[in-house]
Tab-separated table of C-alpha atoms in Angstrom:
chain	number	residue	atom	x	y	z
A	23	MET	CA	0.213	0.003	-0.046
A	24	ASP	CA	1.397	3.650	-0.805
A	25	VAL	CA	1.155	5.499	1.922
A	26	THR	CA	3.460	8.738	0.412
A	27	ASP	CA	0.373	10.959	-0.354
A	28	LEU	CA	-2.250	9.737	2.217
A	29	TRP	CA	-1.773	12.411	4.626
A	30	GLU	CA	-2.154	15.301	1.811
A	31	GLU	CA	-5.492	13.293	0.228
A	32	ARG	CA	-7.033	13.479	3.958
A	33	SER	CA	-6.258	16.923	4.927
A	34	LYS	CA	-7.582	18.090	1.417
A	35	ARG	CA	-10.365	16.261	1.621
A	36	PHE	CA	-11.220	17.549	5.148
A	37	TRP	CA	-10.531	21.326	3.964
A	38	ASN	CA	-12.370	21.123	1.056
A	39	GLU	CA	-15.445	20.094	3.264
A	40	ALA	CA	-14.764	22.254	6.037
A	41	ILE	CA	-14.353	25.518	3.723
A	42	ARG	CA	-18.202	24.565	2.308
A	43	TYR	CA	-19.443	24.679	5.887
A	44	LEU	CA	-17.532	27.826	7.068
A	45	ARG	CA	-19.045	29.537	3.890
A	46	LEU	CA	-22.391	28.772	5.571
A	47	LEU	CA	-21.219	30.068	8.898
A	48	GLY	CA	-20.007	33.210	7.512
A	49	ASN	CA	-23.650	34.142	5.924
A	50	SER	CA	-25.259	33.201	9.380
A	51	GLY	CA	-26.166	35.695	12.474
A	52	PHE	CA	-23.957	33.929	14.584
A	53	MET	CA	-21.223	35.813	12.635
A	54	PHE	CA	-23.304	38.999	13.135
A	55	SER	CA	-22.811	38.470	16.931
A	56	LEU	CA	-19.267	37.982	16.924
A	57	TYR	CA	-19.028	41.172	14.593
A	58	ALA	CA	-20.773	43.003	16.968
A	59	LEU	CA	-18.859	41.389	20.049
A	60	PHE	CA	-15.612	42.503	18.590
A	61	LEU	CA	-16.574	45.891	17.671
A	62	ALA	CA	-17.790	46.537	21.116
A	63	GLY	CA	-14.776	45.151	22.711
A	64	GLY	CA	-12.843	47.403	20.595
A	65	TYR	CA	-14.404	50.490	21.472
A	66	PHE	CA	-14.788	50.016	25.263
A	67	TYR	CA	-11.258	48.235	25.364
A	68	PRO	CA	-9.201	51.362	26.450
A	69	SER	CA	-12.027	52.325	28.751
A	70	PHE	CA	-11.924	48.623	30.372
A	71	ILE	CA	-8.063	48.613	30.701
A	72	GLU	CA	-8.555	52.343	32.701
A	73	TRP	CA	-11.447	50.502	34.784
A	74	LEU	CA	-9.340	47.627	35.872
A	75	PRO	CA	-8.065	48.384	39.213
A	76	GLU	CA	-4.068	48.056	39.384
A	77	THR	CA	-4.452	45.148	42.077
A	78	PHE	CA	-5.866	42.983	39.623
A	79	PRO	CA	-3.744	40.003	38.856
A	80	VAL	CA	-3.176	40.390	35.114
A	81	PRO	CA	-0.040	38.538	35.258
A	82	PHE	CA	-1.841	35.346	36.794
A	83	VAL	CA	-4.577	35.518	34.540
A	84	LEU	CA	-2.210	35.812	31.633
A	85	THR	CA	-0.625	32.710	32.855
A	86	ALA	CA	-3.648	30.722	33.264
A	87	LEU	CA	-4.825	31.297	29.724
A	88	PHE	CA	-1.692	30.554	27.957
A	89	THR	CA	-0.765	27.609	30.090
A	90	TYR	CA	-4.176	25.547	29.065
A	91	LEU	CA	-3.157	26.817	25.399
A	92	LEU	CA	0.095	25.469	25.736
A	93	THR	CA	-0.945	22.331	27.711
A	94	VAL	CA	-4.056	21.213	25.651
A	95	CYS	CA	-2.371	20.259	22.633
A	96	PRO	CA	-5.024	19.378	20.350
A	97	LEU	CA	-3.834	17.021	17.966
A	98	ARG	CA	-5.182	16.392	14.307
A	99	THR	CA	-4.089	13.100	12.487
A	100	PHE	CA	-6.913	12.390	10.174
A	101	LEU	CA	-7.354	9.050	11.389
A	102	LYS	CA	-10.286	6.763	10.628
A	103	GLU	CA	-11.929	3.768	12.260
A	104	GLY	CA	-10.787	1.252	9.401
A	105	ASP	CA	-7.404	2.616	10.033
A	106	LEU	CA	-6.996	0.465	13.188
A	107	VAL	CA	-7.038	-2.624	10.552
A	108	PHE	CA	-5.641	-1.091	7.343
A	109	LEU	CA	-2.915	1.109	8.819
A	110	LEU	CA	-1.831	-0.373	11.920
A	111	PRO	CA	0.571	-3.205	10.414
A	112	LEU	CA	2.328	-0.065	8.451
A	113	GLU	CA	2.917	1.797	11.454
A	114	GLN	CA	6.608	1.947	10.722
A	115	GLN	CA	5.804	3.162	6.915
A	116	LEU	CA	3.761	6.044	8.489
A	117	LYS	CA	6.475	8.200	10.391
A	118	SER	CA	6.294	10.862	7.761
A	119	TYR	CA	2.253	11.043	7.891
A	120	PHE	CA	2.247	11.328	11.686
A	121	ARG	CA	5.270	14.350	11.588
A	122	LYS	CA	2.973	16.090	9.311
A	123	SER	CA	0.112	15.739	11.493
A	124	VAL	CA	2.001	17.029	14.625
A	125	ILE	CA	3.644	19.943	12.389
A	126	TYR	CA	0.087	20.463	11.231
A	127	SER	CA	-0.952	20.802	14.829
A	128	ILE	CA	1.634	22.977	16.003
A	129	VAL	CA	0.917	25.355	13.545
A	130	MET	CA	-2.824	25.514	13.762
A	131	GLN	CA	-2.500	25.884	17.509
A	132	SER	CA	0.098	28.551	17.023
A	133	VAL	CA	-2.647	30.706	15.609
A	134	PRO	CA	-4.828	31.015	18.620
A	135	LEU	CA	-1.750	31.827	20.756
A	136	ALA	CA	-0.789	34.558	18.497
A	137	ILE	CA	-4.211	35.878	17.976
A	138	LEU	CA	-4.814	35.975	22.070
A	139	LEU	CA	-1.625	37.404	22.722
A	140	LEU	CA	-2.307	40.549	19.959
A	141	LEU	CA	-5.535	40.711	21.438
A	142	THR	CA	-4.245	41.085	25.061
A	143	GLY	CA	-1.319	43.422	24.183
A	144	PRO	CA	-2.791	46.422	25.013
A	145	LEU	CA	-3.421	44.864	28.832
A	146	PHE	CA	-0.009	43.178	28.446
A	147	GLN	CA	1.727	46.797	27.643
A	148	ASP	CA	-0.010	48.808	30.369
A	149	ARG	CA	0.171	45.918	33.270
A	150	VAL	CA	3.364	44.066	32.346
A	151	SER	CA	5.803	45.997	30.125
A	152	SER	CA	5.429	48.836	27.881
A	153	ASN	CA	8.186	47.358	25.791
A	154	THR	CA	6.970	46.391	22.464
A	155	SER	CA	9.783	44.563	21.651
A	156	TYR	CA	9.416	42.049	24.502
A	157	LEU	CA	6.002	41.509	23.639
A	158	TYR	CA	7.321	40.166	20.508
A	159	ILE	CA	9.710	38.338	22.561
A	160	VAL	CA	7.370	36.628	24.577
A	161	LEU	CA	5.429	35.720	21.622
A	162	PHE	CA	8.428	33.921	20.090
A	163	LEU	CA	8.868	31.989	23.280
A	164	LEU	CA	5.358	30.834	23.420
A	165	LEU	CA	5.609	29.536	20.247
A	166	ALA	CA	8.687	27.951	21.028
A	167	GLY	CA	7.021	26.551	23.834
A	168	ASN	CA	4.238	25.395	21.923
A	169	ILE	CA	6.489	22.949	19.749
A	170	TRP	CA	8.068	21.572	23.051
A	171	ASN	CA	4.686	20.604	24.241
A	172	TYR	CA	3.835	19.370	21.208
A	173	ALA	CA	6.964	17.174	21.064
A	174	VAL	CA	6.172	16.027	24.432
A	175	ARG	CA	2.349	15.345	24.015
A	176	TRP	CA	3.831	12.864	20.893
A	177	ALA	CA	5.730	11.089	23.523
A	178	GLU	CA	2.868	11.194	26.194
A	179	ILE	CA	0.422	9.375	23.096
A	180	ARG	CA	2.581	6.254	23.612
A	181	ILE	CA	2.009	6.029	27.752
A	182	GLN	CA	-0.782	2.965	28.014
A	183	ASP	CA	-1.729	3.497	31.224
A	184	ASP	CA	-4.105	6.225	31.403
A	185	ASP	CA	-3.158	7.549	35.227
A	186	LYS	CA	0.519	7.747	34.206
A	187	ARG	CA	-0.592	9.687	30.999
A	188	LYS	CA	-2.408	12.194	32.797
A	189	ALA	CA	0.383	12.677	35.680
A	190	HIS	CA	2.342	13.416	32.491
A	191	ILE	CA	0.151	15.880	31.458
A	192	GLY	CA	-0.099	17.577	34.694
A	193	GLY	CA	3.679	17.919	35.262
A	194	ARG	CA	3.953	19.530	31.627
A	195	ALA	CA	0.727	22.050	32.694
A	196	LEU	CA	3.144	22.710	35.896
A	197	ILE	CA	6.092	23.556	34.040
A	198	ASN	CA	4.061	25.635	31.509
A	199	ALA	CA	2.716	27.485	34.304
A	200	ILE	CA	5.992	28.130	35.492
A	201	TYR	CA	7.386	29.208	32.060
A	202	CYS	CA	4.375	31.302	31.392
A	203	TYR	CA	4.585	33.016	35.081
A	204	PHE	CA	8.082	34.351	34.025
A	205	LEU	CA	7.018	35.539	30.828
A	206	PHE	CA	4.129	37.677	32.565
A	207	VAL	CA	5.653	39.163	35.451
A	208	ALA	CA	8.868	40.329	33.209
A	209	ALA	CA	11.280	38.258	34.764
A	210	PRO	CA	14.888	38.507	34.063
A	211	LEU	CA	15.096	36.968	30.391
A	212	TRP	CA	17.474	33.981	32.003
A	213	PHE	CA	14.800	32.297	34.556
A	214	VAL	CA	12.735	31.901	31.071
A	215	LEU	CA	15.814	30.437	29.419
A	216	THR	CA	16.707	28.280	32.067
A	217	VAL	CA	12.988	27.017	32.104
A	218	LEU	CA	13.173	26.513	28.228
A	219	LEU	CA	16.822	24.565	28.819
A	220	ILE	CA	15.224	22.385	31.544
A	221	MET	CA	12.237	21.664	29.059
A	222	VAL	CA	14.864	20.288	26.156
A	223	PHE	CA	16.908	18.565	28.716
A	224	LEU	CA	13.542	16.737	29.486
A	225	TYR	CA	12.655	15.850	26.160
A	226	GLY	CA	16.173	14.751	25.493
A	227	PHE	CA	16.701	12.228	28.421
A	228	TYR	CA	13.161	11.250	28.957
A	229	HIS	CA	10.454	11.595	26.336
A	230	ILE	CA	12.981	10.705	23.653
A	231	LYS	CA	12.924	7.206	25.490
A	232	LEU	CA	9.461	6.786	25.059
A	233	LEU	CA	9.380	7.376	21.673
A	234	ARG	CA	11.938	4.581	21.249
A	235	ASN	CA	10.661	2.028	23.576
A	236	HIS	CA	6.592	2.473	23.104
A	237	PRO	CA	4.481	1.973	20.468
A	238	LEU	CA	1.546	4.403	19.357
A	239	LYS	CA	-1.522	3.975	20.936
A	240	TRP	CA	-3.776	4.285	17.776
A	241	GLU	CA	-7.082	3.830	19.871
A	242	LEU	CA	-6.279	6.955	22.010
A	243	LEU	CA	-4.984	8.824	18.712
A	244	LEU	CA	-8.553	7.932	16.777
A	245	ARG	CA	-10.204	9.101	20.285
A	246	LEU	CA	-8.709	12.343	20.143
A	247	GLU	CA	-9.249	12.755	16.305
A	248	GLU	CA	-13.148	11.931	16.701
A	249	LYS	CA	-13.126	14.334	19.639
A	250	ARG	CA	-11.896	17.472	17.515
A	251	LEU	CA	-13.919	16.454	14.514
A	252	SER	CA	-17.268	16.155	16.728
A	253	ALA	CA	-16.116	19.739	18.027
A	254	PHE	CA	-16.166	21.177	15.012
A	255	TYR	CA	-19.288	19.328	12.983
A	256	ARG	CA	-21.155	20.019	16.456
A	257	PHE	CA	-20.765	23.963	16.293
A	258	VAL	CA	-21.187	23.385	12.319
A	259	GLN	CA	-24.680	21.765	12.887
A	260	SER	CA	-25.963	24.995	14.337
A	261	PHE	CA	-26.098	25.991	11.031
A	262	THR	CA	-26.564	23.285	8.681
A	263	ASP	CA	-27.305	19.445	8.842
A	264	VAL	CA	-24.094	17.229	9.601
A	265	PRO	CA	-24.769	13.794	9.023
A	266	HIS	CA	-21.725	11.825	10.305
A	267	ILE	CA	-21.487	14.016	13.708
A	268	LYS	CA	-20.471	11.847	16.482
A	269	MET	CA	-21.042	12.774	20.060
A	270	ALA	CA	-19.267	11.693	23.003
A	271	VAL	CA	-21.428	10.718	26.166
A	272	ARG	CA	-20.867	11.761	29.893
A	273	ARG	CA	-22.955	10.262	32.604
A	274	ARG	CA	-22.726	13.356	34.742
A	275	ARG	CA	-24.197	11.381	37.893
A	276	TRP	CA	-25.049	14.164	40.281
A	277	LEU	CA	-26.734	16.375	37.201
A	278	SER	CA	-28.749	13.550	36.040
A	279	ALA	CA	-29.785	12.218	39.707
A	280	ALA	CA	-30.964	15.862	40.407
A	281	ALA	CA	-32.753	16.017	36.626
A	282	ASP	CA	-34.341	12.462	36.702
A	283	ARG	CA	-37.212	13.476	38.783
A	284	TYR	CA	-38.687	16.262	36.950
A	285	LEU	CA	-37.807	14.529	33.508
A	286	TRP	CA	-39.558	11.458	34.179
A	287	ASN	CA	-42.515	13.253	35.788
A	288	SER	CA	-42.638	15.662	32.579
A	289	GLY	CA	-45.328	12.632	30.806
A	290	SER	CA	-43.283	12.624	27.796
A	291	ILE	CA	-40.823	10.329	26.399
A	292	TYR	CA	-39.316	13.071	24.382
A	293	SER	CA	-38.730	15.436	27.256
A	294	VAL	CA	-36.551	12.848	28.664
A	295	LEU	CA	-34.512	11.775	25.812
A	296	PHE	CA	-33.651	15.658	24.901
A	297	GLY	CA	-33.199	16.132	28.552
A	298	LYS	CA	-31.068	13.372	29.134
A	299	ALA	CA	-29.160	14.222	25.727
A	300	PHE	CA	-28.512	17.965	26.921
A	301	ILE	CA	-27.202	16.880	30.375
A	302	ARG	CA	-24.725	13.649	29.156
A	303	SER	CA	-24.229	13.823	25.293
A	304	GLY	CA	-21.507	15.606	23.659
A	305	GLU	CA	-21.174	19.315	24.913
A	306	TYR	CA	-24.555	20.605	25.332
A	307	PHE	CA	-24.194	21.346	29.000
A	308	GLY	CA	-20.432	22.271	28.773
A	309	MET	CA	-21.444	24.850	26.336
A	310	TYR	CA	-24.013	26.122	28.371
A	311	VAL	CA	-22.338	26.479	31.394
A	312	ARG	CA	-19.145	28.044	29.297
A	313	LEU	CA	-21.197	31.144	27.502
A	314	LEU	CA	-22.986	31.869	30.855
A	315	LEU	CA	-19.273	32.144	32.616
A	316	THR	CA	-18.283	34.232	29.593
A	317	SER	CA	-20.973	36.542	29.730
A	318	ALA	CA	-20.557	37.020	33.265
A	319	LEU	CA	-17.052	37.965	32.615
A	320	VAL	CA	-17.934	40.403	29.849
A	321	MET	CA	-20.738	42.031	32.021
A	322	TYR	CA	-17.882	42.090	35.123
A	323	ALA	CA	-15.338	43.643	32.548
A	324	PHE	CA	-17.324	46.252	31.119
A	325	PRO	CA	-18.100	49.750	33.268
A	326	SER	CA	-20.875	50.802	30.977
A	327	GLU	CA	-24.192	49.222	32.062
A	328	TRP	CA	-25.634	49.266	28.463
A	329	VAL	CA	-22.814	47.404	27.028
A	330	ARG	CA	-23.423	45.061	29.955
A	331	LEU	CA	-27.099	44.820	28.945
A	332	GLY	CA	-25.948	44.195	25.308
A	333	ALA	CA	-23.546	41.402	26.067
A	334	ALA	CA	-26.184	39.698	28.163
A	335	LEU	CA	-28.932	39.915	25.203
A	336	LEU	CA	-25.916	38.763	22.741
A	337	PHE	CA	-24.885	35.901	24.684
A	338	LEU	CA	-28.532	34.552	25.003
A	339	TYR	CA	-28.898	34.542	21.580
A	340	MET	CA	-25.284	32.805	20.813
A	341	THR	CA	-26.862	30.122	23.519
A	342	SER	CA	-30.031	29.887	21.727
A	343	VAL	CA	-28.064	29.308	18.490
A	344	GLN	CA	-25.745	26.634	19.995
A	345	LEU	CA	-28.928	25.059	21.459
A	346	LYS	CA	-31.003	24.460	18.570
A	347	THR	CA	-28.281	21.539	17.330
A	348	LEU	CA	-29.989	19.163	20.033
A	349	TRP	CA	-32.957	18.954	17.939
A	350	HIS	CA	-30.788	16.907	15.510
A	351	HIS	CA	-29.118	14.499	17.976
A	352	LEU	CA	-31.799	11.769	18.012
A	353	ASP	CA	-31.756	11.748	14.129
A	354	THR	CA	-28.719	8.652	14.299
A	355	ILE	CA	-31.199	6.773	16.780
A	356	MET	CA	-33.843	4.732	14.821
A	357	TRP	CA	-35.305	3.436	18.159
A	358	PRO	CA	-36.932	6.860	18.771
A	359	ASP	CA	-39.132	6.399	15.602
A	360	LEU	CA	-40.443	3.375	16.660
A	361	TYR	CA	-42.299	4.786	19.426
A	362	PRO	CA	-45.792	5.038	19.307
A	363	VAL	CA	-45.600	8.888	19.735
A	364	SER	CA	-46.520	11.926	17.235
A	365	TYR	CA	-44.183	14.163	15.561
A	366	HIS	CA	-46.095	16.884	17.393
A	367	GLU	CA	-45.134	15.371	20.996
A	368	LYS	CA	-41.237	15.398	19.849
A	369	GLU	CA	-41.618	18.760	18.287
A	370	SER	CA	-43.284	20.284	21.395
A	371	ALA	CA	-40.862	18.479	23.944
A	372	PHE	CA	-38.241	20.061	22.069
A	373	LYS	CA	-39.539	23.688	22.377
A	374	GLN	CA	-40.480	23.562	25.912
A	375	LEU	CA	-36.759	22.624	26.935
A	376	MET	CA	-35.580	25.028	25.129
A	377	LYS	CA	-38.051	27.651	26.428
A	378	LYS	CA	-36.993	26.492	29.893
A	379	LEU	CA	-33.166	26.487	29.458
A	380	LEU	CA	-33.173	30.075	27.537
A	381	ILE	CA	-35.582	31.321	30.692
A	382	PHE	CA	-33.053	29.788	33.258
A	383	GLN	CA	-30.298	31.353	31.595
A	384	THR	CA	-31.802	34.818	31.260
A	385	ILE	CA	-32.563	34.803	35.490
A	386	LEU	CA	-28.808	33.759	35.977
A	387	LEU	CA	-27.576	36.635	33.700
A	388	THR	CA	-30.026	38.743	35.541
A	389	VAL	CA	-28.648	37.934	38.802
A	390	VAL	CA	-25.402	38.316	37.414
A	391	TYR	CA	-26.019	41.813	36.399
A	392	TRP	CA	-27.200	42.643	39.706
A	393	ILE	CA	-24.087	41.298	41.229
A	394	VAL	CA	-21.646	43.089	39.349
A	395	SER	CA	-23.820	46.315	38.942
A	396	VAL	CA	-26.124	48.691	41.211
A	397	SER	CA	-28.415	49.768	38.463
A	398	VAL	CA	-31.960	48.330	38.513
A	399	LEU	CA	-33.102	49.208	35.438
A	400	PRO	CA	-30.980	47.714	32.883
A	401	GLY	CA	-31.410	44.581	35.101
A	402	LEU	CA	-35.231	44.405	34.558
A	403	LEU	CA	-34.407	45.105	30.757
A	404	ILE	CA	-32.568	41.877	30.812
A	405	LEU	CA	-35.114	40.212	32.418
A	406	ALA	CA	-37.856	41.493	30.368
A	407	ALA	CA	-35.981	40.966	26.906
A	408	GLY	CA	-34.673	37.795	27.794
A	409	PHE	CA	-38.402	36.366	28.597
A	410	THR	CA	-39.719	37.541	25.225
A	411	PHE	CA	-36.887	36.384	23.242
A	412	SER	CA	-36.637	32.968	24.933
A	413	LEU	CA	-40.573	32.495	24.231
A	414	THR	CA	-40.845	33.751	20.822
A	415	TYR	CA	-37.478	32.692	19.186
A	416	PRO	CA	-37.652	30.415	16.297
A	417	VAL	CA	-36.430	26.827	16.916
A	418	TYR	CA	-35.707	24.115	14.223
A	419	LYS	CA	-38.491	22.030	12.803
A	420	GLY	CA	-38.065	18.546	11.029
A	421	LYS	CA	-34.579	17.283	9.590
A	422	ARG	CA	-34.024	20.128	7.461
A	423	SER	CA	-33.101	23.547	8.813
A	424	VAL	CA	-36.196	25.058	8.609
A	425	LEU	CA	-37.296	27.553	11.156
A	426	GLN	CA	-40.713	27.962	12.817
A	427	THR	CA	-41.619	30.361	15.661
A	428	ASN	CA	-43.157	29.052	18.851
């Protein structure tokens, strides 16, 4: 089997498909939300920096953000399920394939690293160092750290025991935290270079042995690839149908136990299925919480009352867009179609769940607003506008992206 051009073929096939989806995304209302957020952020950024207290731990916040980005190391290998059978015997011939995958992943992760540093650049220059040259030195050193993390991550993939692999990731996160901390407190450069030298020695004397003495864990690589694809396709499914999407399942016992009593008393099987899907499947619950926390952070960061009002409604809209993908979650399962339940009941259950989730988030956003602000009127406006939006916002109907207002 000729595997010389396999990586190029698969990456090209993925990007041809991804570009089609991204074009749909570019024409959607979600992009308008992002544009509005960026414009508002750019306009109020200087005011935000002036408002931010001098005692606010900017270096620690930047350290936490970049430690996460350096440690997470998302890998794209473009592997498929059949490769466990057909490509596994050819592992020795696939060194070039995997080398290109690691380089591709390094480049793709370098982009958010650079963008985040440039976005936080004004804050960095105001609170860390006003020297523009030092900002570019930090960027260079972060990119160097990103390369080291991927080299080490590729060695960690070969560790067979999950607990040991997690311990290695934890150790790498600690090193990254020290490395970033020295960068963002503007420590003497030799501090940073010393940590970088230790990182190089660790790779040369320890991680290189993992590469030589342990085979690749193909099941883990495939799992990581499916996770990355699922995250991308689930996001795209907010705007169009994606028939081959896969979702991970998390039991979340504490949340399931709390919700079970309510769901099973609802009298609708689809209320149970959609409720369970929201709690346990994919990233619906995680997305819901992340958008809530992000909106709370934005409302805390911007001093203008009306910007806080706009941010609350904007994030409520973004949540509704993301939650619409829940309608398609059961499309790949044949059993619900066999239930003696009408289509109208399915549609009604989904609408009711959407309304309740959006109303609950409206209440939480209002509470957050009143925590960070002393004004009553904008909070009441958030509550009124959020309730109106939650009760009237369109939801998906049918297997195509056809909108129907509640």
